[in-house]
């Protein structure tokens, strides 16, 4: 199969869909990989590494899309990429179609097979291509929070771990899933006092075991959240209700009661945020203040560490790339239920129920079409 890897064009997106290691494995399996000039450069993967691995470097995005049978990307295509769509093309990338009607229409009109990272499922029913980015964002949230707590960044001027004779900072993490667990690991490692809040009591039991009692766990209710927020130096939002907008469980009133110079990192901002005063920000202008509380609400945090993020993402996506290349999309969809779950558009038909519900349109299961 001919696989195309274009350079990402979305604002501040610095990851790339396939690494030189992935190229080598694909080429060894008999496939051709076309990589756009400088596609990996922001992830510290220059053209010569791709070339050494067996890729053909192609000068323009236009040619990569035109010649490839399957395009592997990171972010959903932006408008200027729609013109590359054509019948029969397989597109494997994050798509996030629910709020993107124009992109959905373009994929359907051109009969592109759109396979979305975020809806591919593994045998356990989990979402394996979302997990690595939550791991990165969870760990990064504490690193960034610690930075914003410094005086330089208008924070309280606190060292997360304290020093002998001076107590550590209090970190409150709401949501004990992938983001929350990874945030807790790093916060504990840096010596902070960590409180984890979740709705799911069984999850809190697991976390209590995992962290051997070193993390304080609390059941999620507005009383506990208000109390924990008022005591927190760093508050991290990591709740998720799959397929729904994040609930605003930290209210404006709670933020008003927080300490001046405290820091909020709302990781859940990509689902609307779980903190009422949070609004989406970008890497070029990441933070703002409300009532003296610093807010950091960047929707694509992993792009800050593209080398780690590209490697983490492609570790997870690559086995699927290999399977799609080996079998072709049709056979891979028939054979692998998890890949079939990833198909959002197929031959001009919308094939993902949640996207159809969000856009109030008809859909069909891909199993009926392949
Ligand atoms: N900003 C970014 O760059 C970025 C990157 C990766 C992930 N995310 C987002 O981070 C969020 C968390 O992702 P995840 O992978 O950890 O999800 P997850 O499903 O692993 O964990 C979510 C947790 O939230 C808990 N929860 C749900 N409702 C709650 C409530 N009312 N109170 C307390 N806890 C509640 C759930 O029980 C679950 O344990 C998602 O919105 C995800 O999209 C953002």
mmCIF file of C-alpha atoms in Angstrom, residues 25-155:
data_model
loop_
_atom_site.group_PDB
_atom_site.id
_atom_site.type_symbol
_atom_site.label_atom_id
_atom_site.label_comp_id
_atom_site.label_asym_id
_atom_site.label_seq_id
_atom_site.Cartn_x
_atom_site.Cartn_y
_atom_site.Cartn_z
ATOM 1 C CA UNK A 25 8.572 -1.386 9.733
ATOM 2 C CA UNK A 26 6.135 -0.448 6.932
ATOM 3 C CA UNK A 27 8.849 -0.472 4.277
ATOM 4 C CA UNK A 28 10.160 -3.827 5.537
ATOM 5 C CA UNK A 29 6.604 -5.159 5.160
ATOM 6 C CA UNK A 30 6.663 -4.112 1.489
ATOM 7 C CA UNK A 31 4.756 -0.808 1.654
ATOM 8 C CA UNK A 32 5.727 2.588 0.243
ATOM 9 C CA UNK A 33 5.741 5.575 2.609
ATOM 10 C CA UNK A 34 5.592 9.147 1.314
ATOM 11 C CA UNK A 35 6.532 11.738 3.941
ATOM 12 C CA UNK A 36 6.025 15.451 3.313
ATOM 13 C CA UNK A 37 9.194 17.538 3.578
ATOM 14 C CA UNK A 38 9.721 18.585 7.241
ATOM 15 C CA UNK A 39 6.663 16.646 8.473
ATOM 16 C CA UNK A 40 8.520 15.468 11.580
ATOM 17 C CA UNK A 41 10.898 18.347 12.127
ATOM 18 C CA UNK A 42 8.959 19.876 15.066
ATOM 19 C CA UNK A 43 8.956 16.468 16.774
ATOM 20 C CA UNK A 44 12.753 16.347 16.396
ATOM 21 C CA UNK A 45 12.437 13.801 13.555
ATOM 22 C CA UNK A 46 14.187 15.348 10.537
ATOM 23 C CA UNK A 47 13.812 14.290 6.882
ATOM 24 C CA UNK A 48 17.124 12.435 6.792
ATOM 25 C CA UNK A 49 15.958 10.058 9.568
ATOM 26 C CA UNK A 50 12.847 9.276 7.514
ATOM 27 C CA UNK A 51 14.931 8.827 4.404
ATOM 28 C CA UNK A 52 17.335 6.473 6.207
ATOM 29 C CA UNK A 53 14.307 4.455 7.330
ATOM 30 C CA UNK A 54 13.200 4.073 3.707
ATOM 31 C CA UNK A 55 10.649 6.868 3.219
ATOM 32 C CA UNK A 56 10.364 8.964 0.071
ATOM 33 C CA UNK A 57 10.415 12.657 0.976
ATOM 34 C CA UNK A 58 7.813 14.557 -1.049
ATOM 35 C CA UNK A 59 7.968 18.323 -1.577
ATOM 36 C CA UNK A 60 4.274 19.210 -1.284
ATOM 37 C CA UNK A 61 1.236 18.207 0.768
ATOM 38 C CA UNK A 62 -0.698 18.114 -2.510
ATOM 39 C CA UNK A 63 1.449 15.251 -3.842
ATOM 40 C CA UNK A 64 1.402 13.296 -0.576
ATOM 41 C CA UNK A 65 -2.422 13.314 -0.528
ATOM 42 C CA UNK A 66 -2.732 12.724 -4.292
ATOM 43 C CA UNK A 67 -0.433 9.696 -4.416
ATOM 44 C CA UNK A 68 -1.314 7.994 -1.118
ATOM 45 C CA UNK A 69 -3.937 5.274 -0.736
ATOM 46 C CA UNK A 70 -4.018 5.869 3.028
ATOM 47 C CA UNK A 71 -3.125 9.143 4.752
ATOM 48 C CA UNK A 72 -2.025 8.934 8.402
ATOM 49 C CA UNK A 73 -2.206 12.209 10.349
ATOM 50 C CA UNK A 74 -2.608 13.495 13.907
ATOM 51 C CA UNK A 75 -5.254 16.241 13.959
ATOM 52 C CA UNK A 76 -8.529 16.510 12.101
ATOM 53 C CA UNK A 77 -8.075 18.094 8.656
ATOM 54 C CA UNK A 78 -8.534 21.863 8.561
ATOM 55 C CA UNK A 79 -10.505 23.508 5.751
ATOM 56 C CA UNK A 80 -7.583 23.985 3.388
ATOM 57 C CA UNK A 81 -6.956 20.218 3.499
ATOM 58 C CA UNK A 82 -10.510 19.288 2.389
ATOM 59 C CA UNK A 83 -9.545 19.851 -1.257
ATOM 60 C CA UNK A 84 -7.256 16.817 -1.031
ATOM 61 C CA UNK A 85 -10.166 14.446 -0.298
ATOM 62 C CA UNK A 86 -11.096 11.994 -3.038
ATOM 63 C CA UNK A 87 -13.158 8.844 -3.464
ATOM 64 C CA UNK A 88 -11.566 5.714 -1.992
ATOM 65 C CA UNK A 89 -8.986 7.544 0.132
ATOM 66 C CA UNK A 90 -8.499 6.089 3.637
ATOM 67 C CA UNK A 91 -7.844 8.732 6.297
ATOM 68 C CA UNK A 92 -6.593 7.579 9.713
ATOM 69 C CA UNK A 93 -6.342 10.424 12.264
ATOM 70 C CA UNK A 94 -8.179 12.174 15.128
ATOM 71 C CA UNK A 95 -11.404 13.452 13.550
ATOM 72 C CA UNK A 96 -13.621 14.769 16.428
ATOM 73 C CA UNK A 97 -16.492 15.070 13.925
ATOM 74 C CA UNK A 98 -19.389 15.742 16.347
ATOM 75 C CA UNK A 99 -19.018 19.547 16.307
ATOM 76 C CA UNK A 100 -17.494 19.687 12.771
ATOM 77 C CA UNK A 101 -20.322 19.539 10.238
ATOM 78 C CA UNK A 102 -18.280 21.007 7.379
ATOM 79 C CA UNK A 103 -15.570 18.380 7.744
ATOM 80 C CA UNK A 104 -18.212 15.638 7.991
ATOM 81 C CA UNK A 105 -19.861 16.901 4.802
ATOM 82 C CA UNK A 106 -16.545 17.055 2.953
ATOM 83 C CA UNK A 107 -15.641 13.463 3.959
ATOM 84 C CA UNK A 108 -19.093 12.191 2.958
ATOM 85 C CA UNK A 109 -19.232 14.104 -0.331
ATOM 86 C CA UNK A 110 -15.848 12.756 -1.448
ATOM 87 C CA UNK A 111 -16.582 9.227 -0.109
ATOM 88 C CA UNK A 112 -13.479 9.154 2.090
ATOM 89 C CA UNK A 113 -13.128 6.252 4.557
ATOM 90 C CA UNK A 114 -12.585 8.309 7.721
ATOM 91 C CA UNK A 115 -11.243 6.245 10.623
ATOM 92 C CA UNK A 116 -11.075 8.300 13.830
ATOM 93 C CA UNK A 117 -8.417 7.571 16.451
ATOM 94 C CA UNK A 118 -10.776 8.682 19.205
ATOM 95 C CA UNK A 119 -13.420 6.037 18.506
ATOM 96 C CA UNK A 120 -11.219 2.966 17.838
ATOM 97 C CA UNK A 121 -11.771 0.455 20.666
ATOM 98 C CA UNK A 122 -9.625 -2.364 22.015
ATOM 99 C CA UNK A 123 -10.884 -5.783 23.147
ATOM 100 C CA UNK A 124 -11.689 -4.454 26.620
ATOM 101 C CA UNK A 125 -13.880 -1.755 25.041
ATOM 102 C CA UNK A 126 -11.420 0.994 26.067
ATOM 103 C CA UNK A 127 -10.229 3.791 23.752
ATOM 104 C CA UNK A 128 -6.547 2.900 23.262
ATOM 105 C CA UNK A 129 -5.722 5.829 20.963
ATOM 106 C CA UNK A 130 -6.937 8.418 23.480
ATOM 107 C CA UNK A 131 -5.059 6.988 26.468
ATOM 108 C CA UNK A 132 -1.510 8.060 25.532
ATOM 109 C CA UNK A 133 -2.504 11.713 25.108
ATOM 110 C CA UNK A 134 -4.281 11.667 28.480
ATOM 111 C CA UNK A 135 -1.130 10.215 30.012
ATOM 112 C CA UNK A 136 0.921 13.052 28.529
ATOM 113 C CA UNK A 137 -1.598 15.762 29.506
ATOM 114 C CA UNK A 138 -1.980 14.398 33.049
ATOM 115 C CA UNK A 139 1.751 14.375 33.698
ATOM 116 C CA UNK A 140 2.243 17.737 31.999
ATOM 117 C CA UNK A 141 -0.555 19.370 34.033
ATOM 118 C CA UNK A 142 1.530 19.144 37.221
ATOM 119 C CA UNK A 143 4.750 20.236 35.521
ATOM 120 C CA UNK A 144 2.924 23.282 34.107
ATOM 121 C CA UNK A 145 1.025 23.922 37.347
ATOM 122 C CA UNK A 146 4.319 23.944 39.269
ATOM 123 C CA UNK A 147 5.704 26.520 36.824
ATOM 124 C CA UNK A 148 2.628 28.766 37.146
ATOM 125 C CA UNK A 149 2.876 28.647 40.963
ATOM 126 C CA UNK A 150 6.157 30.597 40.724
ATOM 127 C CA UNK A 151 6.110 34.359 41.341
ATOM 128 C CA UNK A 152 7.316 34.925 37.778
ATOM 129 C CA UNK A 153 4.027 33.523 36.482
ATOM 130 C CA UNK A 154 1.821 35.452 38.980
ATOM 131 C CA UNK A 155 1.427 32.350 41.161
#
